[in-house]
Short mmCIF file of C-alpha atoms and ligand atoms in Angstrom, two decimals:
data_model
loop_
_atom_site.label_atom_id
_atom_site.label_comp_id
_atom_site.label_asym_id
_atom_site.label_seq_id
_atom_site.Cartn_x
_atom_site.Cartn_y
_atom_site.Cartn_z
CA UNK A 25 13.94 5.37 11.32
CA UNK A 26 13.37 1.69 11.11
CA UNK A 27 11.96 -0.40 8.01
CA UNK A 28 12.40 -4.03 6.34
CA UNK A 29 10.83 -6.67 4.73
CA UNK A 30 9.35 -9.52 6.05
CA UNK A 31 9.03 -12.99 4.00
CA UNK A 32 9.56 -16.78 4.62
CA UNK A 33 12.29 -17.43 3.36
CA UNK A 34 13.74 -14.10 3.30
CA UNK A 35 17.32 -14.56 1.97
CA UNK A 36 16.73 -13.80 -1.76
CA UNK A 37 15.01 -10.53 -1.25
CA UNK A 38 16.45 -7.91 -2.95
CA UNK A 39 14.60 -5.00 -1.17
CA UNK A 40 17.78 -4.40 1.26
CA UNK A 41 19.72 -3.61 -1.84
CA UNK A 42 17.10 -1.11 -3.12
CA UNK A 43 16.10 0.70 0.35
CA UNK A 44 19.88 0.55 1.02
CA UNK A 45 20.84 2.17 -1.97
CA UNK A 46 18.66 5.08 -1.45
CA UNK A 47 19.10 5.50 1.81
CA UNK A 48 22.72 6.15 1.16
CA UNK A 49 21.96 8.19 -1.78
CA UNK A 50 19.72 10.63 0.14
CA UNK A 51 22.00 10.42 3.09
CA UNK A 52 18.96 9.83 5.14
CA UNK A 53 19.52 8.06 8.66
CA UNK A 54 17.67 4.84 9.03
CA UNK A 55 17.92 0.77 8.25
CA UNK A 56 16.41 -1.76 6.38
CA UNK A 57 16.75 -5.18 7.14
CA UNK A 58 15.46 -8.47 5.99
CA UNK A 59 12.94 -10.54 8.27
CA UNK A 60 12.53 -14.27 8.26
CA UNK A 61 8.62 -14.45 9.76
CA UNK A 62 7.10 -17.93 10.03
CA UNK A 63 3.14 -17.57 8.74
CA UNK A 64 2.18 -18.95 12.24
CA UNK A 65 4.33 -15.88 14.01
CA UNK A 66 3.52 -13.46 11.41
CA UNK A 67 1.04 -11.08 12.97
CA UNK A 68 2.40 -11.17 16.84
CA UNK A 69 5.90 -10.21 15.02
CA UNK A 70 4.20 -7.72 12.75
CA UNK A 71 2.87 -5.58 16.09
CA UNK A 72 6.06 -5.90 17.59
CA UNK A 73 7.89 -4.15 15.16
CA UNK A 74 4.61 -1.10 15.75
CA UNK A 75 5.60 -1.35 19.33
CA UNK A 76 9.72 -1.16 18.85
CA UNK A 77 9.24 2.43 16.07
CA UNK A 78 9.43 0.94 12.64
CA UNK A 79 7.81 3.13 10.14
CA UNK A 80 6.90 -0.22 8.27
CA UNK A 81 7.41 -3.02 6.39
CA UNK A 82 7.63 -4.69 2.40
CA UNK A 83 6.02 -7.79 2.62
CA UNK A 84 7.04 -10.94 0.36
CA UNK A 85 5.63 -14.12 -0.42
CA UNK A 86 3.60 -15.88 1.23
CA UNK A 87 2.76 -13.02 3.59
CA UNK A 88 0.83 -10.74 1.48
CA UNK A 89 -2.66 -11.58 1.80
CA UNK A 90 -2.32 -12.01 5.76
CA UNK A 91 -0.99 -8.57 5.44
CA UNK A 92 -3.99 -7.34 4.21
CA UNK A 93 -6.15 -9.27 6.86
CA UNK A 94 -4.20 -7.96 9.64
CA UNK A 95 -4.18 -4.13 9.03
CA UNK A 96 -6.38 -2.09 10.72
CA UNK A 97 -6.89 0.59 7.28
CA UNK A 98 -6.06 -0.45 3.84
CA UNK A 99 -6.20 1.21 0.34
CA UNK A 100 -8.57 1.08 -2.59
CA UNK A 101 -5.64 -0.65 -4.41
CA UNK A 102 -4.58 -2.99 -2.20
CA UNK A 103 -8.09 -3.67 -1.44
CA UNK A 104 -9.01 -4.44 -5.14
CA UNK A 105 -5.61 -6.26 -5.59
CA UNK A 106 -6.42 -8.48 -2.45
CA UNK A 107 -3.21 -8.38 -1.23
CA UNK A 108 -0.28 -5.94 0.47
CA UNK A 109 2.85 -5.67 0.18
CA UNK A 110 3.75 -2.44 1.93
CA UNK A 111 2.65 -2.14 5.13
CA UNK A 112 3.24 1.29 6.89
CA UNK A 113 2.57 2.02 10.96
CA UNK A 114 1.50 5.32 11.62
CA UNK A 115 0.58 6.39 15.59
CA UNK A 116 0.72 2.80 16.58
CA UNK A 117 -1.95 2.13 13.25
CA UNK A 118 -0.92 -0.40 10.21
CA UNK A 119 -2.37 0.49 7.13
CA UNK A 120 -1.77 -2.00 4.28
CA UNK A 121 -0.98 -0.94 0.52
CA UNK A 122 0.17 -2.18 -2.77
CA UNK A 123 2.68 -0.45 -5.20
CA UNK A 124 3.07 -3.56 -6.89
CA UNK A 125 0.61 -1.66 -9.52
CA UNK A 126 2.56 1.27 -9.75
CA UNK A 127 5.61 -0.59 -9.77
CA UNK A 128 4.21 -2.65 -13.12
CA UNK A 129 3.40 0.94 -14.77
CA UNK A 130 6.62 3.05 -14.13
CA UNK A 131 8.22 -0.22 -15.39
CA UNK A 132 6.18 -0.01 -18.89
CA UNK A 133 5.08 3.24 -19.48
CA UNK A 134 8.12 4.42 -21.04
CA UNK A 135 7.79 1.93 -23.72
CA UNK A 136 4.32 3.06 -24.40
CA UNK A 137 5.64 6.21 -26.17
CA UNK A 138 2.87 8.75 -24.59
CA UNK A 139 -0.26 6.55 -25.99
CA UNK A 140 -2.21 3.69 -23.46
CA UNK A 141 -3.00 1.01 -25.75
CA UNK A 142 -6.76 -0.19 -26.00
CA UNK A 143 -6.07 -3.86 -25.76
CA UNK A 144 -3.53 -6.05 -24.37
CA UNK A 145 -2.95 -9.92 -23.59
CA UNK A 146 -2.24 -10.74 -20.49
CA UNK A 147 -0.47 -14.27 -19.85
CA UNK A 148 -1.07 -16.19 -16.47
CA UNK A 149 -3.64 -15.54 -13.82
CA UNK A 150 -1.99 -15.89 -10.44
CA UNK A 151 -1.42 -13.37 -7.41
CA UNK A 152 0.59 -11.18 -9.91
CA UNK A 153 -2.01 -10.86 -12.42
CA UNK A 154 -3.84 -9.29 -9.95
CA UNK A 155 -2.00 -6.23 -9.68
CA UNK A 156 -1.09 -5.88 -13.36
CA UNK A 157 -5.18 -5.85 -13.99
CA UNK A 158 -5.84 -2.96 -12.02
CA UNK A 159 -2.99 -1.24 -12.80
CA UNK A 160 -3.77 -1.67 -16.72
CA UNK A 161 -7.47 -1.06 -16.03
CA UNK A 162 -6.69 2.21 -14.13
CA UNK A 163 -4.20 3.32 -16.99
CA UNK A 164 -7.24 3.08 -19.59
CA UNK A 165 -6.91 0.07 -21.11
CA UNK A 166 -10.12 -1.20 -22.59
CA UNK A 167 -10.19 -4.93 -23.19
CA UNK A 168 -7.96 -7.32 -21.89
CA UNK A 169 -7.69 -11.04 -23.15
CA UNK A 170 -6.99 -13.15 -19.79
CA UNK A 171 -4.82 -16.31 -20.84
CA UNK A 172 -4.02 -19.19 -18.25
CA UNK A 173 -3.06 -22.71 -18.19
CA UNK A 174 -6.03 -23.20 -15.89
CA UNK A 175 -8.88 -21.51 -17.53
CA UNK A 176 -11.52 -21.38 -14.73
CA UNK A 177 -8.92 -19.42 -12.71
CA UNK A 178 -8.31 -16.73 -15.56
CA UNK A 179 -12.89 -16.71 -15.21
CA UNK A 180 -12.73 -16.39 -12.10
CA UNK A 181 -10.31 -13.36 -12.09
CA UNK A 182 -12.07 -11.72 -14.64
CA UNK A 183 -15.59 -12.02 -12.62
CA UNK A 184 -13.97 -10.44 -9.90
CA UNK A 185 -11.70 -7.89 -11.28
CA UNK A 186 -13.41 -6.18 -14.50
CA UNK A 187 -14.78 -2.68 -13.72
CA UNK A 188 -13.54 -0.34 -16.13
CA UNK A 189 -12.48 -3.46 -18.49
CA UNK A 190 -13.93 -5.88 -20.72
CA UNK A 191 -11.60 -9.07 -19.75
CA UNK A 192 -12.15 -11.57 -21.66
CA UNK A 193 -11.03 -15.24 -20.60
CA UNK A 194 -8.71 -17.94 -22.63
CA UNK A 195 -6.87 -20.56 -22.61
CA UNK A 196 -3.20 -20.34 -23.20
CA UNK A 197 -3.66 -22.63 -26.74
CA UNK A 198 -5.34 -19.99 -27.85
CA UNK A 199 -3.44 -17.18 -26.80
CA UNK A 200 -0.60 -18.93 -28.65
CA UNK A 201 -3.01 -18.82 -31.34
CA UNK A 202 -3.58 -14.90 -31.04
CA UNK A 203 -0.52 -14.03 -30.67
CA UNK A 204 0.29 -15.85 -34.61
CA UNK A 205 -2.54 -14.35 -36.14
CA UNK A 206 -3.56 -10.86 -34.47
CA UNK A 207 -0.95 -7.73 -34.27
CA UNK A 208 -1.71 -7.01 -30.19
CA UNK A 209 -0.62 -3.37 -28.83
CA UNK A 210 0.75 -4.79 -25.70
CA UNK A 211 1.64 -8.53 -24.11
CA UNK A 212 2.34 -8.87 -20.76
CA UNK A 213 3.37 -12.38 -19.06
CA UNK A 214 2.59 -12.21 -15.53
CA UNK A 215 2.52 -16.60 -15.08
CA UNK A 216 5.68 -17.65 -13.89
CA UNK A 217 6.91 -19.34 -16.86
CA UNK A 218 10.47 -19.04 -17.80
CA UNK A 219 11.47 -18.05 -14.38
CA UNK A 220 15.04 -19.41 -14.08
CA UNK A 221 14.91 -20.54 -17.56
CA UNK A 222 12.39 -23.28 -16.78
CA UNK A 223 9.28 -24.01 -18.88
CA UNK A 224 9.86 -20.93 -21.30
CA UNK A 225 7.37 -19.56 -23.20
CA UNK A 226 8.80 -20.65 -26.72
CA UNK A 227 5.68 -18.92 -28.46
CA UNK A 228 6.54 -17.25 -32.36
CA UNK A 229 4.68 -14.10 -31.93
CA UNK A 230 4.53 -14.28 -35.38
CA UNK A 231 2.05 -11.91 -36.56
CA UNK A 232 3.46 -9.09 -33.79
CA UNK A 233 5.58 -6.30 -35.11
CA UNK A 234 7.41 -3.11 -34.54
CA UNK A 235 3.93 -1.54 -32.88
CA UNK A 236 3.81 -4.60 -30.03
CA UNK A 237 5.01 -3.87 -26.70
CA UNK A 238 6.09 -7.58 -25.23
CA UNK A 239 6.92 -6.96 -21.11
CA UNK A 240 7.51 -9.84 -19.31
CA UNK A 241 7.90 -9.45 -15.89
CA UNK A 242 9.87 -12.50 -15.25
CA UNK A 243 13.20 -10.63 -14.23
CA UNK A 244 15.52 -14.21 -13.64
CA UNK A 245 16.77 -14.71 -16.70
CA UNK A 246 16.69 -10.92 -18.10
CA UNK A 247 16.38 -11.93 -21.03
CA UNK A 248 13.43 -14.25 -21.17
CA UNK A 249 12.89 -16.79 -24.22
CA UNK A 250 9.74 -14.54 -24.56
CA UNK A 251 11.44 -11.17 -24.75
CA UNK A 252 13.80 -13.22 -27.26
CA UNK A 253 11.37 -14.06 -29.49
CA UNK A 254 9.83 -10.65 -29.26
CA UNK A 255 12.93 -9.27 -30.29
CA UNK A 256 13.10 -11.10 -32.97
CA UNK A 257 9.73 -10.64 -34.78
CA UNK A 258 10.77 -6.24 -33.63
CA UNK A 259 9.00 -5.48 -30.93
CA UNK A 260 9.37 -3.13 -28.13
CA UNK A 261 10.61 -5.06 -25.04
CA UNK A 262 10.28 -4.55 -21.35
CA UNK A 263 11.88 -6.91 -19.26
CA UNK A 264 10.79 -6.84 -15.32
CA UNK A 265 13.48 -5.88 -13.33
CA UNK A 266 12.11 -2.33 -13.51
CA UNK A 267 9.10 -3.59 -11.34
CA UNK A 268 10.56 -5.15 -8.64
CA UNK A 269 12.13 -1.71 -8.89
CA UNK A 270 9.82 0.82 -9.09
CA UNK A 271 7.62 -0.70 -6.75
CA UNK A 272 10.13 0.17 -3.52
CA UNK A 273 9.83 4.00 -4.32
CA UNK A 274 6.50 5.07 -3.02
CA UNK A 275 7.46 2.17 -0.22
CA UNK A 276 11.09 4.26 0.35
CA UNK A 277 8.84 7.79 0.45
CA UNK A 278 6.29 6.22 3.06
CA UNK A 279 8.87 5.02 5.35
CA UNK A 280 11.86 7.42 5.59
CA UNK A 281 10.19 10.65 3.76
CA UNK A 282 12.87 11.05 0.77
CA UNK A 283 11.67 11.22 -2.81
CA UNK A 284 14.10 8.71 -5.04
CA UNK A 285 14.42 7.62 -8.34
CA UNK A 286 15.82 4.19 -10.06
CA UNK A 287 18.61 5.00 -11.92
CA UNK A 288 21.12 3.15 -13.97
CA UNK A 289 23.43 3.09 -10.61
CA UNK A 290 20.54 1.09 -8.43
CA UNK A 291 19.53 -1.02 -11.84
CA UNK A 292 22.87 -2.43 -12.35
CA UNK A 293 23.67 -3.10 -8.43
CA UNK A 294 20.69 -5.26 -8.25
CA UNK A 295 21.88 -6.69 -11.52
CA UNK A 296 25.12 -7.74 -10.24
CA UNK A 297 24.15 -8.77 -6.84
CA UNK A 298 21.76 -11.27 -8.63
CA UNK A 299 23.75 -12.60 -11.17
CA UNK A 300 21.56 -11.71 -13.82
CA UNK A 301 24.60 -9.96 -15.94
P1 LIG B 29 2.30 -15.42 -8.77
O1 LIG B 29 1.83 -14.89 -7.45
O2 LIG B 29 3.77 -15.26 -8.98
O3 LIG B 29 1.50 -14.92 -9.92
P2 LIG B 29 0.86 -17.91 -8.74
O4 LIG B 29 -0.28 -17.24 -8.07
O5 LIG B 29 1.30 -19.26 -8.24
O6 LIG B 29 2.15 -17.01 -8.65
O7 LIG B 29 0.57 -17.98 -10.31
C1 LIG B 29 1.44 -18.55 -11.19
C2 LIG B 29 0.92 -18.35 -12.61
O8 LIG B 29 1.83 -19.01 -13.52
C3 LIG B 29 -0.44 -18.97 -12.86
O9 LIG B 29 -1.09 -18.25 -13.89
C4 LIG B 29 -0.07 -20.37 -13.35
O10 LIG B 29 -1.05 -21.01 -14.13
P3 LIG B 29 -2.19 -21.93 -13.42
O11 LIG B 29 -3.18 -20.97 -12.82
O12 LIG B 29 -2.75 -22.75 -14.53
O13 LIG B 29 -1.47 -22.75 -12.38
C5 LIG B 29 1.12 -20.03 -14.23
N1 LIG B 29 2.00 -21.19 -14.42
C6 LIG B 29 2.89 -21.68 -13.55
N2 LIG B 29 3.50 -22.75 -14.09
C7 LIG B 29 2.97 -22.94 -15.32
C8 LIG B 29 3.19 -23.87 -16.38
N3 LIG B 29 4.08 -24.85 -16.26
N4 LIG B 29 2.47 -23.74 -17.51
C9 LIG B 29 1.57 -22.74 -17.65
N5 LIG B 29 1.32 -21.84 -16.68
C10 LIG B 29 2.01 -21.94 -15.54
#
């Protein structure tokens, strides 16, 4: 059995690590590899890895939404997410599908202690807002506040992705704003601030306390400025390692048929391999 991930550029992915890891673990008999795909090759190479047996591939930035174009089935939650970033070939078929959801609720869930909060912030509103949306919308979450630098993007997302949700647009001032005045269940930062340390979030939190879940799913540093300040005023944090994570295991079970679980042994391999301790 044959699977890998396919990006441009490729080099930082940690998905060989992951898939590695459990394929030793279960002692099941296949690879994983990393793929360098140019955007202008990526479909021709996509169907040639149908035609030479893989079971599939992760896909990686900036593949994802040509992943979903170029599949001939795709799931409700890719479909909603507008993106893929599993694709799996089955009888010479791809069907695209996203566990970047799932991934984003195994992470958190734990810290939820049982109980899906009714509201939650939600910081940034690019490709990985997306997923985090639907995947808080489908957990039961109510109403979501929508902050972004650029507010008529954070609109825009809500227009298209409220269904079960009231999402409610703002601009990051303000969220700065709520986050000082109003005690919030649960914060997420999807934007890429404070990846690699740069532009952190250096907000006070200041009226959040021991009932505020902060999870920013940043993972490079672990410890975001965010999480730090979170800490700080007592919260509960998440930081987003467990993601990246979580979101290979239904992509593991699709492609070589073994049922695997992240554990403290995968955590800290990826840990190391990155730097990140
Ligand atoms: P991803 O797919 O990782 O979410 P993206 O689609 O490029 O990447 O989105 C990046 C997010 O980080 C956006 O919400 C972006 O805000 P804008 O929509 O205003 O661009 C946010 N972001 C990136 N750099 C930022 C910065 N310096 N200040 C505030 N927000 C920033």
């Amino acid at each position: 059995m044959k699977a890998a991930v396919v990006g441009h550029p490729i080099a930082h992915s940690q998905s060989p690590t992951i898939h590695g890891h459990w394929l030793e673990s279960t002692g099941i008999a296949g690879t994983y590899e990393a793929l360098d795909l140019h955007p202008d090759a990526f479909a021709d190479e996509i169907r040639a890895l149908v035609e030479r047996g893989f079971q599939g591939v992760n896909v990686t930035v900036p593949h994802k939404e040509a992943a979903l174009a170029l599949a001939d089935t795709t799931d409700e939650t890719a479909r909603r997410i507008g993106a893929s970033n599993t694709l799996v070939f089955t009888q010479g078929k791809i069907q695209a599908r996203n566990t970047d959801a799932y991934g984003f609720w195994e992470n958190l869930a734990p810290s939820l202690t049982g109980q899906t909060p009714k509201r939650a912030l939600v910081l940034g509103a690019g490709g990985a807002a997306r997923a985090v949306l639907v995947a808080l919308q489908d957990a039961g979450v109510q109403d979501i506040v929508l902050a972004n630098r650029t507010l008529s993007r954070a609109q825009a997302l809500a227009d298209e992705l409220a269904v079960s949700a009231r999402i409610e647009p703002l601009s990051w001032d303000d969220a700065e704003s709520l986050m000082d005045q109003q005690m919030l269940p649960l914060i997420i930062n999807t934007s890429s601030r404070g990846m690699k340390g740069e532009n952190p979030i250096t907000c006070t939190l200041a009226a959040q306390t021991s009932q505020t879940v902060v999870n920013d799913i940043v993972y490079n540093p672990l410890q975001t400025a965010l999480l730090q300040s979170a800490e700080v005023r007592g919260c509960r944090t998440v930081d987003g390692l467990g993601m990246l994570l979580h979101q290979a295991r239904p992509a593991f079970q699709a492609f070589f048929g073994g049922r695997v679980v992240v554990d403290a042994g995968l955590r800290h391999k990826v840990e190391r391999r990155m730097g990140l301790v």
